Coordinates of C-alpha atoms in Angstrom, one line a residue:
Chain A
X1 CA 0.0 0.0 0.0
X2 CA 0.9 3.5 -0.8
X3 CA 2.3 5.8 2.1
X4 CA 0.7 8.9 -1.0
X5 CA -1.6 9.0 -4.1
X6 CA 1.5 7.5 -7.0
X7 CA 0.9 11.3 -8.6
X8 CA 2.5 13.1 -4.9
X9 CA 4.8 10.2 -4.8
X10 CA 5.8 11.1 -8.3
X11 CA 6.4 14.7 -6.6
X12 CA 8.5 14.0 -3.8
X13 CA 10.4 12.2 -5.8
X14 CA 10.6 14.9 -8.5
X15 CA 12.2 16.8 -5.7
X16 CA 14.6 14.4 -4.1
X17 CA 18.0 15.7 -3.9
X18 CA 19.7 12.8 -5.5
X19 CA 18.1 13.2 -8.9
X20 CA 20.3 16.2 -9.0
X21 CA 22.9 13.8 -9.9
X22 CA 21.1 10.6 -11.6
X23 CA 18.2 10.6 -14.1
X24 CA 14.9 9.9 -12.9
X25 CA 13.4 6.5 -13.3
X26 CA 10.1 8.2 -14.5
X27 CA 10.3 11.7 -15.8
X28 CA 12.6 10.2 -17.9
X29 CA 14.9 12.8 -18.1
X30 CA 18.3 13.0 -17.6
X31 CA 20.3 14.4 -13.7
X32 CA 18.6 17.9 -13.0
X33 CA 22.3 19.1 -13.2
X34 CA 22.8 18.0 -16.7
X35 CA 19.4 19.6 -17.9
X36 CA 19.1 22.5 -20.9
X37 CA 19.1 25.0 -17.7
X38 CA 22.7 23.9 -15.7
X39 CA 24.3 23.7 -18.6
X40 CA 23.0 27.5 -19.7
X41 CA 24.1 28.1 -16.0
X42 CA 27.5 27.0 -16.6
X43 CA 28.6 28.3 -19.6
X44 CA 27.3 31.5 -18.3
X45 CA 29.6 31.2 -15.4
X46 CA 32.1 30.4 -17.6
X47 CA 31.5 32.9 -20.1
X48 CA 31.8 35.8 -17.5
X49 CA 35.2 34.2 -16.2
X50 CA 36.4 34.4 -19.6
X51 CA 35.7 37.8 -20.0
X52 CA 37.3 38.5 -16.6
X53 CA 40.9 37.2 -17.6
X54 CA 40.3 38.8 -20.8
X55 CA 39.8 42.1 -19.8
X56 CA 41.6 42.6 -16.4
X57 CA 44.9 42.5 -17.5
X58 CA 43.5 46.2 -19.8
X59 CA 42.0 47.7 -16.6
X60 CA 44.3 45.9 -13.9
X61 CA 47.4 45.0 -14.8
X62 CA 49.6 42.6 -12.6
X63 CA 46.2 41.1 -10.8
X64 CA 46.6 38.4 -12.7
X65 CA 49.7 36.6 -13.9
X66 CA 52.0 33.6 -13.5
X67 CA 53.8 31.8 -10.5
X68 CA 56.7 31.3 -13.2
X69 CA 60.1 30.0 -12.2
X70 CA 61.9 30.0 -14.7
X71 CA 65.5 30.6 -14.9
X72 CA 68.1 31.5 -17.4
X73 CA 70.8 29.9 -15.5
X74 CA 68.6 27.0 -14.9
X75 CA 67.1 26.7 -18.7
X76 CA 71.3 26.6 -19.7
X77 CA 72.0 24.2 -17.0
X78 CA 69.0 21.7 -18.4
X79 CA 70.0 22.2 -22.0
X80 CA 73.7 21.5 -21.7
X81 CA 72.9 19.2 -19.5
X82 CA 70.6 17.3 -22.2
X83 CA 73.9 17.8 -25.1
X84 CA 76.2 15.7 -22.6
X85 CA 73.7 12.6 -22.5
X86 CA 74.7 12.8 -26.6
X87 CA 78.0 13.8 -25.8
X88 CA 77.7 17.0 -27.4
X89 CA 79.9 20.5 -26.1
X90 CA 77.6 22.6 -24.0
X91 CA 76.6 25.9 -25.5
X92 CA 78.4 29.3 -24.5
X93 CA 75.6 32.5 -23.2
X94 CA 76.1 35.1 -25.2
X95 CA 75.2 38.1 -25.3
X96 CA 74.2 39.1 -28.5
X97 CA 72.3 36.4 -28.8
X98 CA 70.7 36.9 -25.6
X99 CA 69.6 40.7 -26.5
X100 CA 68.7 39.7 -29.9
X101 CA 65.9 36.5 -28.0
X102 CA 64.6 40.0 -25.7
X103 CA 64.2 42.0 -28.5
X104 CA 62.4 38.8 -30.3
X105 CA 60.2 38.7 -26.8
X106 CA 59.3 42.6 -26.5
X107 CA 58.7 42.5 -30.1
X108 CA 56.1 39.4 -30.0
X109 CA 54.3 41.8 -27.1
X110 CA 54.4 44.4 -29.0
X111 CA 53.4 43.7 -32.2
X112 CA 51.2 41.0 -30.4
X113 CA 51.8 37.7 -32.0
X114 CA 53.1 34.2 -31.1
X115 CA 55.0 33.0 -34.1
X116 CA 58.9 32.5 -35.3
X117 CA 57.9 35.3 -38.0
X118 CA 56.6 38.3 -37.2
X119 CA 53.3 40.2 -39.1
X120 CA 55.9 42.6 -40.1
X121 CA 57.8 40.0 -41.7
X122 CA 60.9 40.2 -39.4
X123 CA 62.0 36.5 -38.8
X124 CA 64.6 35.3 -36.3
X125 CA 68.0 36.3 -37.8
X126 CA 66.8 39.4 -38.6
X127 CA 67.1 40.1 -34.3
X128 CA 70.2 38.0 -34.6
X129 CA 72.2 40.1 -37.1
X130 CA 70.6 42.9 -36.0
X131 CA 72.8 42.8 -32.8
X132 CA 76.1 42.0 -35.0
X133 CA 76.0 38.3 -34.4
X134 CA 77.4 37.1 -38.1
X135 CA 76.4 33.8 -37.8
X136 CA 76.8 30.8 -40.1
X137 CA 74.2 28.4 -38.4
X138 CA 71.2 30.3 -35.9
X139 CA 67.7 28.8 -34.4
X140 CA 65.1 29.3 -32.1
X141 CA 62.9 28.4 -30.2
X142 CA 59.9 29.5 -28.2
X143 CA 57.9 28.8 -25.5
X144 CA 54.8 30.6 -23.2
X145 CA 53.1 30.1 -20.1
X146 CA 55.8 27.3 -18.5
X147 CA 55.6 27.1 -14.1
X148 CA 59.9 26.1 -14.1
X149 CA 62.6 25.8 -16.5
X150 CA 62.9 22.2 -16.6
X151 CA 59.2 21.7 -17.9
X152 CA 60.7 24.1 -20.8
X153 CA 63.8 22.0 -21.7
X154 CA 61.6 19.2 -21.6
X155 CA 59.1 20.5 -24.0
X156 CA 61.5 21.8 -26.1
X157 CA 62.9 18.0 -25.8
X158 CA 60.2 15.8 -26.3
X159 CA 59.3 18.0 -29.6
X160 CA 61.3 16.5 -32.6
X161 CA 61.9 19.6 -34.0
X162 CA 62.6 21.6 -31.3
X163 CA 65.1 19.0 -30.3
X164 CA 66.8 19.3 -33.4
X165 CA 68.0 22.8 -32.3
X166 CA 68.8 22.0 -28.6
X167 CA 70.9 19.2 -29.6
X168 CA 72.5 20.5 -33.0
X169 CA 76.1 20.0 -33.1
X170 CA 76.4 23.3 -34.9
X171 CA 75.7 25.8 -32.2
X172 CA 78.5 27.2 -30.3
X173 CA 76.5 30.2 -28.6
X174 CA 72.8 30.4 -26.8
X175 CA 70.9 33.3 -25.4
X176 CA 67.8 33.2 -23.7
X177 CA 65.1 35.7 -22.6
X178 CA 62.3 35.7 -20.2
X179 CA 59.6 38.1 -20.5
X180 CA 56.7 38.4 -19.0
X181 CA 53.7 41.0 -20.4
X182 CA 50.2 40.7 -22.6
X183 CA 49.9 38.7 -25.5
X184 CA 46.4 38.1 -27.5
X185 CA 45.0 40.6 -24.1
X186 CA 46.4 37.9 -22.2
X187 CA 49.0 37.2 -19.1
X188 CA 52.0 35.7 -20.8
X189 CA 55.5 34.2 -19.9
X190 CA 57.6 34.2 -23.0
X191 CA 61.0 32.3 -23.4
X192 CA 62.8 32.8 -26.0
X193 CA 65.9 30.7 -27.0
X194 CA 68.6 31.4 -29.8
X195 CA 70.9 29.0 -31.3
X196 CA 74.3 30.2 -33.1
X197 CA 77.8 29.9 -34.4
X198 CA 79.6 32.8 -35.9
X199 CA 80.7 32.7 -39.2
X200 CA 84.4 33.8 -37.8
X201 CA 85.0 32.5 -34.4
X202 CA 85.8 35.5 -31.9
X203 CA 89.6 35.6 -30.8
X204 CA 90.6 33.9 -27.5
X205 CA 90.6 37.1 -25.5
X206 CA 87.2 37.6 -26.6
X207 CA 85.8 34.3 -25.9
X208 CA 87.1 34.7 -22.6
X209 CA 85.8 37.8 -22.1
X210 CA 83.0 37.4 -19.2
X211 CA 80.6 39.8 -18.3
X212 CA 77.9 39.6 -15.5
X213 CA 76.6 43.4 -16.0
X214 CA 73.5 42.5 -16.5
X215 CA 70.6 44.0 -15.2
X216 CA 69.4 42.1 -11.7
X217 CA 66.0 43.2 -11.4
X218 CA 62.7 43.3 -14.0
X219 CA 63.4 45.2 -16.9
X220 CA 60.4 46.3 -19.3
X221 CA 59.3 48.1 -22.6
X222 CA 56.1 49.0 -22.1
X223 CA 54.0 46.1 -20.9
X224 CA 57.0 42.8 -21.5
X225 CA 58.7 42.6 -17.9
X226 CA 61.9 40.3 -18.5
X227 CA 62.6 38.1 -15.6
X228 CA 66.0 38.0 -15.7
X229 CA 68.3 36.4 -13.2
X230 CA 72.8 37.6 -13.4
X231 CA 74.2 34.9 -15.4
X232 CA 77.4 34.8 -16.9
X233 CA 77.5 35.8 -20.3
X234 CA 80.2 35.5 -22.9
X235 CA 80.9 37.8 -26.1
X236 CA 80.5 41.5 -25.2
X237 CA 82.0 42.6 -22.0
X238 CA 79.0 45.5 -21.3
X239 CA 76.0 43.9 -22.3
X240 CA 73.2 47.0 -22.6
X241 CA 69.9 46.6 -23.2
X242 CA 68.7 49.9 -25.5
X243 CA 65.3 50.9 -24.9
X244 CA 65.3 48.7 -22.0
X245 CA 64.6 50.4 -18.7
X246 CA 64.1 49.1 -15.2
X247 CA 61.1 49.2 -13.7
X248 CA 59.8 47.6 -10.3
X249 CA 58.4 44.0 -9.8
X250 CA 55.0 43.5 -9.9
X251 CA 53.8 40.5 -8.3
X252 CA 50.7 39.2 -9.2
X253 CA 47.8 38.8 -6.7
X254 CA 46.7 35.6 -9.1
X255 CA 47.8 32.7 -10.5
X256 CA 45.8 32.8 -13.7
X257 CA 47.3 29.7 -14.7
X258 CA 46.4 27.5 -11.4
X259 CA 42.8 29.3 -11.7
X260 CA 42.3 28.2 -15.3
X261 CA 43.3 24.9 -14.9
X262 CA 41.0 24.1 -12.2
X263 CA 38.0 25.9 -13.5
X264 CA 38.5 23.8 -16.5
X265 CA 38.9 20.8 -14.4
X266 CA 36.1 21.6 -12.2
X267 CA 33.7 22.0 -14.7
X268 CA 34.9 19.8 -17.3
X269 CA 35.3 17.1 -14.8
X270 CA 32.0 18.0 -13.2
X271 CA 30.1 16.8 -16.5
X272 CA 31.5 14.3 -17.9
X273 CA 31.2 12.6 -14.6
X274 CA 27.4 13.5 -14.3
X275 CA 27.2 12.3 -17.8
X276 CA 29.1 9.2 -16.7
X277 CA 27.0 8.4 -14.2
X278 CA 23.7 8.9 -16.4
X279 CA 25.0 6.2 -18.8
X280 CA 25.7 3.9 -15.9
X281 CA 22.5 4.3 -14.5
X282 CA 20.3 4.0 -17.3
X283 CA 22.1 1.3 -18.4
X284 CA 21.2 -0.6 -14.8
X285 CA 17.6 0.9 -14.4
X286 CA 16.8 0.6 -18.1
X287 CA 16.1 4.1 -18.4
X288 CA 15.3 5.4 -21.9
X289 CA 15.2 9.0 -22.3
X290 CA 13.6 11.5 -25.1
X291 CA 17.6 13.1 -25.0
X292 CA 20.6 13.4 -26.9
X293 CA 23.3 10.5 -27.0
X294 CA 24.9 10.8 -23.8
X295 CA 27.8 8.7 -25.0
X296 CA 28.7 10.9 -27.6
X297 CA 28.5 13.6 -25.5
X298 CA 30.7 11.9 -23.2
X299 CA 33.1 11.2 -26.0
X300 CA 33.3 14.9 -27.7
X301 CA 33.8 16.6 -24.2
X302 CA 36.3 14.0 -23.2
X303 CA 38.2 14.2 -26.9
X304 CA 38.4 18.2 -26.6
X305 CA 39.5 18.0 -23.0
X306 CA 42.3 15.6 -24.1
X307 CA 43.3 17.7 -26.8
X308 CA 43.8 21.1 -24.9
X309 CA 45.3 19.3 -21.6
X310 CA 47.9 17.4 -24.3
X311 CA 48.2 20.9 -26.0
X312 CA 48.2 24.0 -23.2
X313 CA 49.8 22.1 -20.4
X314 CA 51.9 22.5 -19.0
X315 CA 52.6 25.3 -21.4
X316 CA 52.8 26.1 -25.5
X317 CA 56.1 25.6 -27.3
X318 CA 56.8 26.6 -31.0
Chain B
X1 CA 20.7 -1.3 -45.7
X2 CA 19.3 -2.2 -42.5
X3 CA 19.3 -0.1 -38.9
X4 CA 22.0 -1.5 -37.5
X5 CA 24.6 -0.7 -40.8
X6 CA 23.0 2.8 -40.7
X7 CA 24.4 3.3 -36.8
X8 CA 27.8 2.5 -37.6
X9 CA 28.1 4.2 -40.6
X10 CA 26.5 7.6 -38.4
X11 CA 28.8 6.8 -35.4
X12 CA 31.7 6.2 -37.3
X13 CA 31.4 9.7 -38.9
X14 CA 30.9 10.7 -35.7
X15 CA 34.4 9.2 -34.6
X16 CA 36.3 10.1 -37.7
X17 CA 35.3 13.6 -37.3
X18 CA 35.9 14.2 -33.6
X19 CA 39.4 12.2 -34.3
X20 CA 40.2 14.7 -37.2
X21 CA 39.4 17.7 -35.5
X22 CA 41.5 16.5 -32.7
X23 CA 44.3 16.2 -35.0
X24 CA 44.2 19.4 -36.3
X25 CA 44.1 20.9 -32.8
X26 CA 46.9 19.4 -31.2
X27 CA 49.4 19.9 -34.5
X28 CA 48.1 22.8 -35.0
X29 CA 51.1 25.6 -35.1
X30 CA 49.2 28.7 -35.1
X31 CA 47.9 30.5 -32.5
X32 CA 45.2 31.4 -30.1
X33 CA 42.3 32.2 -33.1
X34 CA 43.3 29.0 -35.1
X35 CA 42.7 26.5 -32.3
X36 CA 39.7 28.5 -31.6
X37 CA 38.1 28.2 -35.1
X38 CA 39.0 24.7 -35.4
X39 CA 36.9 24.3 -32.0
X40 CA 34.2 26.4 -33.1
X41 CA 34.3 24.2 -36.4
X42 CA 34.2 20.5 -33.9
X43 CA 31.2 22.2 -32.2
X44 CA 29.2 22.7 -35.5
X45 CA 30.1 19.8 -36.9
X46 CA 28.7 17.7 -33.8
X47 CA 26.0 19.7 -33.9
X48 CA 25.1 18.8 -37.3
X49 CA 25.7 15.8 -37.0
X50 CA 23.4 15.6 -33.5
X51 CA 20.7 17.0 -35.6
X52 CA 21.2 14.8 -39.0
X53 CA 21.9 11.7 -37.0
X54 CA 18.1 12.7 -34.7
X55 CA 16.4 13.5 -37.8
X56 CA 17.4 10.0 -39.5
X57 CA 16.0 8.6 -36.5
X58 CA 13.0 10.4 -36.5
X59 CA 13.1 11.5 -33.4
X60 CA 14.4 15.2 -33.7
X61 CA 12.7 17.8 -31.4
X62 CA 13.6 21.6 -30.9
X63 CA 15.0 20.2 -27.1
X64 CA 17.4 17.7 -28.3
X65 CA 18.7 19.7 -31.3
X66 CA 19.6 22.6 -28.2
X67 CA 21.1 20.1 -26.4
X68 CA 23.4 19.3 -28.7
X69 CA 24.0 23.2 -29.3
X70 CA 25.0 23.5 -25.3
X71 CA 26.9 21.1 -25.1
X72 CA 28.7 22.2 -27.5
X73 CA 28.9 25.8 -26.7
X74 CA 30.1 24.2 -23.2
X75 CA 33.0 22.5 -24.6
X76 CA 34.0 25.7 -26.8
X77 CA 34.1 28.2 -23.7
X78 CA 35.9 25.1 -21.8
X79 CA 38.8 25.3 -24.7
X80 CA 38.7 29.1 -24.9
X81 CA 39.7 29.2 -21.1
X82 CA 41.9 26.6 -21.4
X83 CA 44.0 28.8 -24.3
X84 CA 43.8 32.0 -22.7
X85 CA 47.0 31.0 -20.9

């Protein structure tokens, strides 16, 4: 005997708490958080976060950037260190090269693009030769939006290409750069490596000559903010950077990085469970629904989420 | 052909296209607006292909068809977050 008429049954049940989470047995409808309206709510929510990181670094700059720790000491240290295992000669910093990867940096904020060539046409050895480095063999590489400098070498590593440059037997010379500013109207963390030889090797003296007058604090055009540490660098004995000028640090109140990888987890993960569970428990309580495939739902979400966790993190190379 | 040949002919569209679009994401070389489009483009083309696939069943109604659309529209702004760092 029934404790209620079946049609307030029906009711309560409509309004039980756990079909927020599994479909219901006789609406036949799927989890009231995967209906038309939660997922209207979410992208809404996600909608207005995207317009938050797109627009706060205009009206507020240095709320939101990166918890970077990336090195040029350390991205030398990793690279040379990844020539020994093949029992190549480490590579030598200099220091035209390593103006030449900061003026490739403040030029990608500037003219705001993320590519070897720029819209101007202005392609890597044009910033090599433009700081006197006659070279016979150059290369570069790039990378954005790395947490520490081994995840860069790494990158730069397990990418064929990339690799071909960090283990090339015909560099002599590196420089690096590490600039932080807004690219696309977003928080970036550019690194930017060059590759060389000269087409005359220096004289001895030269070679030998060691400079560490470089600047210790952030330096900045504009919006890039290098984040350059005092290493050692070898070719000019007073490495300047024109145009350059020191400004303070800015630290960031967020980690726009951390944030956008767990809102993308959160959510992401958030569905395709619910959507998970809805195929499970139809399956079990032979539910048939009036809805969509959830298993190719399922399957698209997953794909995409796969594709930009394989492809963003832990940060772009190119 | 029968039911069953028309379902894995639909799903394996389904599959091919999802796979190809993933392709073209992850070697993708460009930058933020590529991967975008080619996103955009995945979300029309399950779309469409949520809609044809309802329609040859003959079950198509203005709420599935949106559901399809959302879910979509979900997994873009998912990937547009993702690539704003």
């Amino acid at each position: 005997m029934r404790a209620y008429p079946l049609e307030q049954e029906n009711q309560i049940q409509k309004y039980r708490f756990v079909y927020h989470f599994i479909p219901h047995k006789y609406h036949k409808k799927r989890a009231r958080l995967l209906s038309h309206g939660a997922l209207i709510s979410y992208s809404l929510v996600l909608l207005v976060f995207a317009v938050v990181i797109r627009f706060l670094p205009i009206f507020a700059p240095g709320v939101l950037g990166y918890a970077s720790n990336i090195e040029v000491n350390e991205l030398l240290r990793y690279t040379n260190e990844r020539r020994a295992r093949v029992g190549l000669r480490p590579l030598s910093l200099n220091a035209d090269l390593t103006e030449a990867a900061f003026r490739k940096a403040n030029d990608m904020f500037q003219v705001d693009y993320w590519a070897h060539v720029s819209p101007t046409g202005a392609k890597p050895w044009d910033f090599i030769l433009g700081e006197g480095y006659d070279y016979i063999y150059a290369g570069e590489n790039l990378a954005k939006n790395f947490s520490t400098s081994e995840e860069v070498v790494q990158a730069w590593y397990d990418s064929p290409t990339h690799r071909e440059n960090l283990l090339s037997a015909n560099y002599d010379d590196i420089g690096f750069a590490i600039v932080n500013g807004v690219l696309n109207g977003y928080e970036t963390t550019l690194v930017v490596q060059m590759f060389g030889r000269l087409r005359e090797p220096r004289q001895i003296a030269a070679v030998n000559e060691i400079s560490e007058g470089f600047p210790s604090t952030q330096v900045a055009i504009t919006q890039p903010e290098p984040v350059e540490s005092a290493p050692k660098v070898e070719g000019r004995s007073n490495p300047v950077l024109p145009q350059i000028t020191q400004v303070e640090q800015t630290k960031s109140f967020v980690d726009v990085r951390a944030v956008t990888q767990s809102i993308t987890i959160a959510f992401g993960g958030f569905v395709t469970t619910l959507l998970s569970i809805d195929i499970w428990y139809s399956k079990r309580h032979g539910i048939l629904k009036l809805t969509g495939h959830t298993l190719a739902h399922l399957a698209f979400l997953l794909v995409a989420l796969a594709s930009v966790m394989l492809s963003v993190f832990p940060g772009t190379i190119l | 052909m029968n039911e069953k040949s028309h379902k894995l002919i639909e799903y394996s569209v389904l599959i091919f296209g999802v796979v190809i679009f993933a392709l073209f994401f992850l070697f993708y070389k460009g930058g933020f607006s590529g991967r975008l489009l080619i996103t955009a483009s995945a979300g029309v083309f399950y779309t469409l292909w949520g809609v044809i696939h309802h329609w040859l069943e003959k079950r198509l109604t203005l709420e599935i068809a949106l559901e399809y659309i959302l879910i979509s529209f979900f997994t873009f702004l998912l990937v547009l977050i993702s690539l704003s760092v």
